Amino acid sequence: MTTRLTRRQLPAAAGIALSAVSALGATEKPAMLGGPKIRTAPFPAWPRFDATEETALQDVLRSGKWGRSGGQYVKRFEEAYAKLTGAKEVLAVCNGTSALTVALHALGVEPGDEVVVPPYTFIATVNAVLRQHALPVFVDSDPETFQLDARKLEAAITRDTKALVPVHLGGNVCDMDAILAIAKKRGVVVVEDACQSHLAEWRGRKVGTLGDAGCFSFQASKNLNSGEGGAVAFQNEDVRERAYAFHNSGSGTKSLGSFMYASEGSNLRLTEFQAALLLAQMTRLEQQAKLRMENGTYLASLLRQIPGLSPAGQYAGCTNNAFHLFMFRYDAAAFSGLPRAGFLKALAAEGIPASTGYTPLNTQDFLKNALASRGYLRIFGERRLKLWADQNHCPANDRLCTEAVWFTQNLMLSERSAMDQIADAIRRIQAYSGELARV
Ligand SMILES: *Cc1c(COP(=O)(O)O)cnc(C)c1O
């Protein structure tokens, strides 16, 4: 079937050529049913690099100063990242997990403390809490935004709560007004997990600089990438000094004499190679962030028009979304009952890769096992752990995990027409969903 355009409709259609094509294309068969594949070109590769990275890495190599001691790149990176984010102090560390560990340690989270976390996040958020032998207490998700539901936050705080760890998930931003107000009222510190949200903003301020500490990851999949790497933004010099000593095997910035230590610690240092790579990658960071924001916003506007799809919304204070992930909820009922897995398969056949994202973290066996360990039993006691298990329910998140679909950030670095292709593909799948549900 074809749709005829009248003379009057034509000029408008030419102006939005791809949308017009998509209106026609909606009736094409999906690739799964033998129709033409919508996207034949690959999506942009990640990471991106050129001679800037090669020169930087070669410079470190030839300098012979490969670790931060005696080198200049790690320090330069810390200064540049502080300037970029508006953080008072930045400490580079070896990965995002260590950034969280260092932040929790520097802010005084100890065994026996409770730390509030979301269940919709990468395991590292919870691993860092467990490394401090603190108790992770889960607050349900807001399915409208995929972020921690700040309306349910205060009920999770007890007299043993030491810290809140909101995660700005997928580049989107948590309701920081509500979170900071609750933290202030209840006297707890805030460690932002900004590992997925470089350059995202809340009311014009970069995330990671709103709480007592903000943690970033530069692992290979992240929007700023050095293979592995991390950083913590601090607003307080003393806290940064404690963090510095901890990450540097106990040696602070001020020498106490040879083999004399400021504190206990670990070795969580970033190398000069990674810092040089980060400085090179940062020459493109803002331009890439802008492109992701434009494409992500546009794609959300397209998908919102398709019945059964709910792109993650943003709180009013979110002034920039980093779109590390483009996330939406999929309602199979609007697709003739086609299960989410079948929807993803049909999308893959159109040349559009997508995934289902996280499963509920708060009910996984690794966590039950950790909390059933001898150490946890000794620190928290049977009564507290039983109460934890009784209260550990996040029903909105359980459901969110069954409905979510993700596109990765590199798709948002495409040309704008790729967003139209994604919407077209989904419309085709929807038009033939009855047939697809039967194959
Ligand atoms: C990636 C990530 C981390 C951990 O970062 P690593 O560098 O992989 O250790 C922590 N939290 C979230 C939400 C992440 O996505």
Coordinates of C-alpha atoms and ligand atoms in Angstrom, one line a residue:
M1 CA 0.0 0.0 0.0
T2 CA 1.2 3.5 -0.8
T3 CA 0.1 6.8 0.6
R4 CA -0.5 9.6 -2.0
L5 CA 0.7 13.0 -1.2
T6 CA -1.3 16.0 -2.6
R7 CA 0.5 18.9 -4.2
R8 CA -0.1 21.0 -1.1
Q9 CA 1.5 18.4 1.2
L10 CA 4.6 18.0 -0.9
P11 CA 6.6 21.1 0.0
A12 CA 6.1 20.3 3.7
A13 CA 7.0 16.7 3.2
A14 CA 10.2 17.7 1.4
G15 CA 11.2 19.8 4.3
I16 CA 11.0 16.8 6.6
A17 CA 12.0 14.4 4.0
L18 CA 12.8 11.5 6.3
S19 CA 9.7 11.8 8.4
A20 CA 7.6 11.8 5.2
V21 CA 9.4 8.7 4.0
S22 CA 8.8 7.1 7.4
A23 CA 5.1 7.8 7.2
L24 CA 5.2 5.8 3.9
G25 CA 7.7 3.3 5.2
A26 CA 5.5 2.4 8.2
T27 CA 3.6 0.0 5.9
E28 CA 6.8 -1.7 4.6
K29 CA 7.3 -5.1 6.1
P30 CA 9.9 -5.4 8.9
A31 CA 13.1 -7.1 7.9
M32 CA 12.2 -10.1 10.1
L33 CA 9.3 -10.7 7.7
G34 CA 11.3 -10.2 4.6
G35 CA 11.1 -6.5 4.2
P36 CA 14.2 -4.2 3.4
K37 CA 16.5 -3.7 6.4
I38 CA 16.2 0.0 7.5
R39 CA 19.7 0.6 8.7
T40 CA 22.5 -1.0 6.6
A41 CA 25.3 1.4 7.7
P42 CA 27.0 0.7 11.0
F43 CA 26.4 3.1 13.9
P44 CA 29.4 5.2 14.9
A45 CA 32.3 3.2 16.4
W46 CA 33.4 3.8 20.0
P47 CA 36.0 5.0 21.0
R48 CA 37.0 7.6 18.6
F49 CA 40.6 8.8 18.2
D50 CA 43.1 10.3 15.9
A51 CA 46.7 11.7 16.0
T52 CA 45.8 13.7 19.1
E53 CA 45.7 10.5 21.1
E54 CA 48.7 8.9 19.3
T55 CA 50.9 12.0 20.0
A56 CA 49.8 12.2 23.7
L57 CA 50.6 8.5 24.3
Q58 CA 53.9 8.7 22.6
D59 CA 54.8 11.7 24.6
V60 CA 54.2 9.8 27.9
L61 CA 56.1 6.7 26.5
R62 CA 59.2 8.8 25.6
S63 CA 59.2 10.7 28.8
G64 CA 59.8 7.6 30.8
K65 CA 57.5 8.9 33.5
W66 CA 54.6 6.3 33.2
G67 CA 53.1 6.7 36.7
R68 CA 51.8 9.8 38.4
S69 CA 54.8 10.2 40.6
G70 CA 57.1 12.6 38.7
G71 CA 54.8 12.9 35.8
Q72 CA 52.6 15.8 34.7
Y73 CA 49.6 14.3 32.9
V74 CA 47.6 13.1 35.9
K75 CA 47.9 16.4 37.6
R76 CA 47.0 18.3 34.4
F77 CA 44.0 16.1 33.9
E78 CA 42.8 16.7 37.4
E79 CA 43.0 20.5 36.9
A80 CA 41.3 20.3 33.5
Y81 CA 38.5 18.1 34.7
A82 CA 37.9 20.4 37.7
K83 CA 37.8 23.4 35.4
L84 CA 35.4 21.6 33.0
T85 CA 33.0 20.4 35.7
G86 CA 33.3 23.4 38.1
A87 CA 34.5 21.1 40.9
K88 CA 36.6 22.6 43.6
E89 CA 39.0 19.6 43.7
V90 CA 39.4 16.5 41.6
L91 CA 41.3 13.3 42.3
A92 CA 42.0 10.9 39.5
V93 CA 41.8 7.2 40.4
C94 CA 42.2 3.9 38.5
N95 CA 38.5 3.3 37.9
G96 CA 34.9 4.3 38.8
T97 CA 34.5 1.6 41.4
S98 CA 37.6 2.9 43.2
A99 CA 36.3 6.5 42.9
L100 CA 33.2 5.3 44.9
T101 CA 35.4 3.5 47.4
V102 CA 37.7 6.5 47.9
A103 CA 34.7 8.9 48.3
L104 CA 33.0 6.7 50.8
H105 CA 36.2 6.2 52.8
A106 CA 37.1 9.9 52.7
L107 CA 33.6 10.9 53.9
G108 CA 33.9 8.4 56.8
V109 CA 31.6 5.5 55.8
E110 CA 32.7 2.6 58.0
P111 CA 31.6 -0.9 58.9
G112 CA 28.2 -0.8 60.6
D113 CA 27.0 2.3 58.6
E114 CA 24.1 2.2 56.2
V115 CA 24.3 3.6 52.7
V116 CA 21.2 4.3 50.6
V117 CA 21.5 3.2 47.0
P118 CA 19.2 2.6 44.0
P119 CA 18.5 -0.9 42.7
Y120 CA 18.6 0.2 39.1
T121 CA 22.4 0.6 38.6
F122 CA 25.6 -1.2 37.7
I123 CA 26.8 -3.5 40.4
A124 CA 29.8 -1.3 41.2
T125 CA 27.6 1.2 43.1
V126 CA 26.7 -1.6 45.5
N127 CA 30.2 -3.3 45.4
A128 CA 31.7 -0.1 46.7
V129 CA 29.3 0.0 49.7
L130 CA 30.1 -3.7 50.4
R131 CA 33.9 -3.0 50.3
Q132 CA 33.4 -0.6 53.2
H133 CA 31.4 -3.3 55.0
A134 CA 28.4 -1.0 55.1
L135 CA 24.8 -2.1 54.5
P136 CA 23.3 -1.1 51.2
V137 CA 19.7 -0.1 51.6
F138 CA 17.7 0.1 48.4
V139 CA 15.2 2.8 47.5
D140 CA 12.8 2.0 44.7
S141 CA 13.0 3.5 41.2
D142 CA 10.8 6.1 39.5
P143 CA 9.8 4.4 36.3
E144 CA 9.1 7.7 34.7
T145 CA 12.8 8.7 34.8
F146 CA 14.6 5.4 35.6
Q147 CA 16.2 7.2 38.6
L148 CA 16.0 6.6 42.3
D149 CA 12.5 7.7 43.5
A150 CA 13.3 10.6 45.8
R151 CA 9.7 10.5 47.2
K152 CA 10.6 7.2 48.8
L153 CA 14.1 8.2 50.0
E154 CA 13.5 9.6 53.4
A155 CA 11.7 6.4 54.6
A156 CA 14.9 4.4 54.0
I157 CA 17.0 6.6 56.3
T158 CA 17.7 5.3 59.8
R159 CA 20.0 6.6 62.6
D160 CA 22.8 4.4 61.2
T161 CA 22.6 5.9 57.7
K162 CA 25.8 7.7 56.9
A163 CA 25.5 8.4 53.1
L164 CA 23.2 8.5 50.2
V165 CA 24.5 7.4 46.8
P166 CA 22.2 8.7 44.1
V167 CA 23.2 7.4 40.6
H168 CA 22.6 9.7 37.7
L169 CA 21.7 6.7 35.5
G170 CA 22.2 6.6 31.8
G171 CA 23.3 10.3 31.6
N172 CA 20.0 11.4 33.1
V173 CA 19.9 13.3 36.4
C174 CA 18.3 12.4 39.8
D175 CA 16.0 14.8 41.6
M176 CA 18.9 16.6 43.3
D177 CA 16.7 19.3 44.9
A178 CA 14.8 16.7 46.9
I179 CA 17.9 14.5 47.6
L180 CA 20.1 17.4 48.9
A181 CA 17.2 18.7 51.0
I182 CA 16.7 15.3 52.6
A183 CA 20.4 14.8 53.2
K184 CA 20.7 18.2 54.9
K185 CA 17.7 17.6 57.1
R186 CA 18.9 14.1 58.1
G187 CA 22.6 15.0 58.4
V188 CA 23.9 12.5 55.9
V189 CA 26.5 12.9 53.2
V190 CA 25.8 12.6 49.5
V191 CA 28.1 10.8 47.1
E192 CA 26.9 11.2 43.5
D193 CA 27.5 8.2 41.3
A194 CA 28.0 10.2 38.1
C195 CA 29.9 7.3 36.3
Q196 CA 27.4 7.5 33.4
S197 CA 26.7 11.2 33.3
H198 CA 29.8 13.2 32.4
L199 CA 28.7 16.8 31.7
A200 CA 25.1 16.3 32.6
E201 CA 23.6 19.2 34.5
W202 CA 21.2 20.0 37.3
R203 CA 20.0 23.7 37.1
G204 CA 23.1 24.6 35.1
R205 CA 25.6 22.9 37.4
K206 CA 27.5 19.8 36.3
V207 CA 26.5 16.6 38.2
G208 CA 29.2 15.3 40.5
T209 CA 29.6 18.8 42.0
L210 CA 26.3 19.0 43.8
G211 CA 27.0 16.5 46.6
D212 CA 29.9 16.1 49.0
A213 CA 31.6 14.0 46.4
G214 CA 30.9 13.0 42.8
C215 CA 32.3 9.8 41.2
F216 CA 33.2 9.3 37.5
S217 CA 34.2 6.3 35.5
F218 CA 36.3 6.4 32.3
Q219 CA 35.9 2.7 31.6
A220 CA 35.8 1.8 27.9
S221 CA 32.0 2.1 27.4
K222 CA 31.7 5.4 29.2
N223 CA 31.2 8.8 27.4
L224 CA 34.8 9.7 28.5
N225 CA 37.1 6.8 28.0
S226 CA 40.7 5.8 28.8
G227 CA 40.0 2.0 28.8
E228 CA 39.9 2.1 32.6
G229 CA 40.0 5.2 34.8
G230 CA 38.0 7.2 37.3
A231 CA 37.9 10.5 39.2
V232 CA 36.3 12.0 42.3
A233 CA 35.1 15.6 42.5
F234 CA 35.2 17.1 46.0
Q235 CA 34.0 20.4 47.3
N236 CA 36.3 20.3 50.4
E237 CA 40.1 20.3 50.4
D238 CA 40.5 18.2 53.6
V239 CA 38.3 15.5 52.2
R240 CA 40.3 15.5 49.0
E241 CA 43.5 15.2 51.1
R242 CA 42.2 12.2 52.9
A243 CA 41.1 10.7 49.6
Y244 CA 44.5 11.4 48.1
A245 CA 46.4 9.6 50.9
F246 CA 44.0 6.6 50.7
H247 CA 44.5 6.2 47.0
N248 CA 48.3 6.7 47.3
S249 CA 49.1 3.8 49.7
G250 CA 48.6 6.1 52.7
S251 CA 51.0 8.8 51.6
G252 CA 49.5 12.2 51.5
T253 CA 50.5 15.2 49.5
K254 CA 52.7 16.5 52.3
S255 CA 55.7 14.4 53.1
L256 CA 55.9 13.1 56.7
G257 CA 59.4 11.6 56.1
S258 CA 60.4 8.5 54.2
F259 CA 58.1 5.5 54.7
M260 CA 55.9 7.6 57.1
Y261 CA 52.2 7.5 56.3
A262 CA 49.3 9.8 56.8
S263 CA 46.7 6.9 56.9
E264 CA 46.0 3.4 55.8
G265 CA 45.3 3.1 52.2
S266 CA 45.4 1.3 48.9
N267 CA 47.0 1.8 45.5
L268 CA 44.3 3.2 43.3
R269 CA 46.4 5.6 41.1
L270 CA 45.7 6.5 37.5
T271 CA 48.7 6.1 35.1
E272 CA 50.1 8.9 33.0
F273 CA 49.1 7.0 29.9
Q274 CA 45.4 7.1 30.9
A275 CA 45.6 10.7 31.9
A276 CA 47.1 11.7 28.6
L277 CA 44.4 9.7 26.8
L278 CA 41.7 11.5 28.8
L279 CA 43.1 14.9 28.0
A280 CA 43.1 14.0 24.3
Q281 CA 39.5 12.6 24.5
M282 CA 38.4 15.7 26.3
T283 CA 39.1 17.8 23.2
R284 CA 36.0 16.2 21.7
L285 CA 33.9 15.7 24.9
E286 CA 31.7 18.8 24.8
Q287 CA 30.9 18.5 21.1
Q288 CA 30.0 14.8 21.5
A289 CA 27.8 15.6 24.6
K290 CA 26.0 18.3 22.6
L291 CA 25.3 15.9 19.7
R292 CA 24.0 13.2 22.1
M293 CA 21.8 15.7 23.8
E294 CA 20.3 16.9 20.4
N295 CA 19.8 13.3 19.1
G296 CA 18.5 12.0 22.4
T297 CA 16.0 14.8 22.8
Y298 CA 14.9 14.4 19.2
L299 CA 14.6 10.6 19.4
A300 CA 12.5 10.9 22.7
S301 CA 10.1 13.3 20.9
L302 CA 9.7 10.7 18.1
L303 CA 9.3 7.7 20.3
R304 CA 6.8 9.5 22.6
Q305 CA 4.4 9.5 19.6
I306 CA 4.4 5.7 19.3
P307 CA 1.8 4.0 21.4
G308 CA 3.3 1.7 24.0
L309 CA 6.7 3.5 24.2
S310 CA 7.7 5.7 27.2
P311 CA 11.1 7.3 26.8
A312 CA 12.7 8.1 30.2
G313 CA 11.5 11.6 31.3
Q314 CA 13.7 14.2 33.0
Y315 CA 13.0 16.1 36.2
A316 CA 12.5 19.8 35.7
G317 CA 15.9 20.7 37.1
C318 CA 17.8 18.6 34.6
T319 CA 19.2 21.1 32.2
N320 CA 21.5 18.7 30.3
N321 CA 21.2 15.0 29.8
A322 CA 24.4 13.1 28.9
F323 CA 22.5 10.2 27.2
H324 CA 25.0 7.6 28.1
L325 CA 22.0 5.4 27.5
F326 CA 18.8 6.1 25.6
M327 CA 16.3 4.3 27.8
F328 CA 12.6 3.7 27.3
R329 CA 9.9 1.4 28.5
Y330 CA 8.2 -1.0 26.1
D331 CA 4.6 -2.1 26.6
A332 CA 4.1 -5.4 24.8
A333 CA 0.3 -4.8 24.9
A334 CA 0.6 -2.0 22.3
F335 CA 2.6 -4.4 20.1
S336 CA 0.0 -7.3 19.9
G337 CA 1.7 -9.0 22.9
L338 CA 5.0 -9.3 21.1
P339 CA 7.4 -9.9 24.0
R340 CA 10.3 -7.5 24.6
A341 CA 12.8 -10.2 23.5
G342 CA 10.9 -10.5 20.2
F343 CA 10.9 -6.7 19.8
L344 CA 14.7 -6.6 20.3
K345 CA 15.2 -9.3 17.7
A346 CA 13.1 -7.5 15.2
L347 CA 15.0 -4.3 15.9
A348 CA 18.3 -6.1 15.4
A349 CA 17.1 -7.4 12.1
E350 CA 16.6 -3.8 11.0
G351 CA 20.2 -3.1 11.9
I352 CA 19.5 -1.4 15.2
P353 CA 21.1 -2.9 18.3
A354 CA 19.3 -2.6 21.6
S355 CA 19.4 -4.4 24.9
T356 CA 17.2 -5.1 27.9
G357 CA 19.4 -3.5 30.5
Y358 CA 19.6 -4.2 34.2
T359 CA 17.9 -7.0 36.2
P360 CA 16.9 -6.2 39.8
L361 CA 20.2 -5.8 41.8
N362 CA 18.6 -5.9 45.3
T363 CA 17.4 -9.5 45.0
Q364 CA 20.4 -11.1 43.4
D365 CA 22.2 -14.0 45.1
F366 CA 25.6 -12.3 45.3
L367 CA 24.1 -9.8 47.7
K368 CA 22.3 -12.3 49.8
N369 CA 25.5 -14.3 50.1
A370 CA 27.5 -11.2 51.0
L371 CA 25.1 -10.2 53.8
A372 CA 24.9 -13.9 55.0
S373 CA 28.7 -13.9 55.5
R374 CA 30.4 -14.3 58.9
G375 CA 31.7 -10.7 58.7
Y376 CA 28.3 -9.1 58.0
L377 CA 26.6 -11.2 60.6
R378 CA 29.2 -10.0 63.1
I379 CA 28.9 -6.4 62.2
F380 CA 25.1 -6.0 61.8
G381 CA 23.7 -8.9 63.7
E382 CA 20.9 -11.2 62.8
R383 CA 18.1 -8.8 63.7
R384 CA 19.2 -6.0 61.5
L385 CA 19.8 -8.3 58.6
K386 CA 16.4 -9.9 58.9
L387 CA 14.8 -6.5 59.0
W388 CA 16.8 -5.5 55.9
A389 CA 15.5 -8.6 54.1
D390 CA 11.9 -7.9 55.2
Q391 CA 12.1 -4.4 53.9
N392 CA 14.1 -5.1 50.7
H393 CA 11.3 -4.6 48.2
C394 CA 11.4 -2.4 45.1
P395 CA 8.3 -3.4 43.1
A396 CA 8.4 -0.4 40.7
N397 CA 12.0 -1.3 39.9
D398 CA 11.1 -5.0 39.4
R399 CA 8.6 -4.0 36.8
L400 CA 10.9 -1.5 35.2
C401 CA 13.4 -4.2 34.7
T402 CA 10.9 -6.2 32.7
E403 CA 9.9 -3.2 30.4
A404 CA 13.2 -1.4 29.8
V405 CA 15.0 -1.1 26.5
W406 CA 18.3 0.6 26.0
F407 CA 20.3 2.1 23.1
T408 CA 24.0 2.7 23.9
Q409 CA 25.5 6.2 23.7
N410 CA 27.3 5.7 20.4
L411 CA 24.0 5.5 18.5
M412 CA 23.4 9.1 19.7
L413 CA 26.6 10.2 17.9
S414 CA 24.9 9.4 14.5
E415 CA 23.6 11.8 12.0
R416 CA 20.1 13.0 12.9
S417 CA 18.4 10.8 10.2
A418 CA 19.5 7.7 12.1
M419 CA 17.0 8.8 14.8
D420 CA 14.3 8.8 12.1
Q421 CA 15.4 5.4 11.0
I422 CA 15.0 4.1 14.6
A423 CA 11.5 5.5 14.9
D424 CA 10.6 4.1 11.4
A425 CA 11.9 0.6 12.4
I426 CA 9.7 0.6 15.5
R427 CA 6.7 1.8 13.6
R428 CA 7.1 -1.0 11.1
I429 CA 7.5 -3.5 13.9
Q430 CA 4.4 -2.2 15.5
A431 CA 2.4 -2.3 12.3
Y432 CA 3.3 -6.0 11.8
S433 CA 3.5 -6.9 15.5
G434 CA 0.6 -9.3 15.2
E435 CA 2.5 -11.3 12.6
L436 CA 5.8 -11.0 14.5
A437 CA 4.2 -12.2 17.7
R438 CA 3.3 -15.5 15.9
V439 CA 6.8 -16.2 14.4
Ligands
LIG1 C1 30.7 2.1 35.1 C2 30.0 2.4 36.4 C3 30.6 2.3 37.6 C4 32.0 1.8 37.9 O1 32.9 2.1 37.0 P1 34.2 1.2 36.7 O2 35.1 2.2 36.1 O3 33.8 0.2 35.7 O4 34.7 0.7 37.9 C5 29.9 2.7 38.8 N1 28.6 3.1 38.7 C6 28.0 3.1 37.5 C7 26.5 3.5 37.5 C8 28.6 2.7 36.4 O5 27.9 2.7 35.2

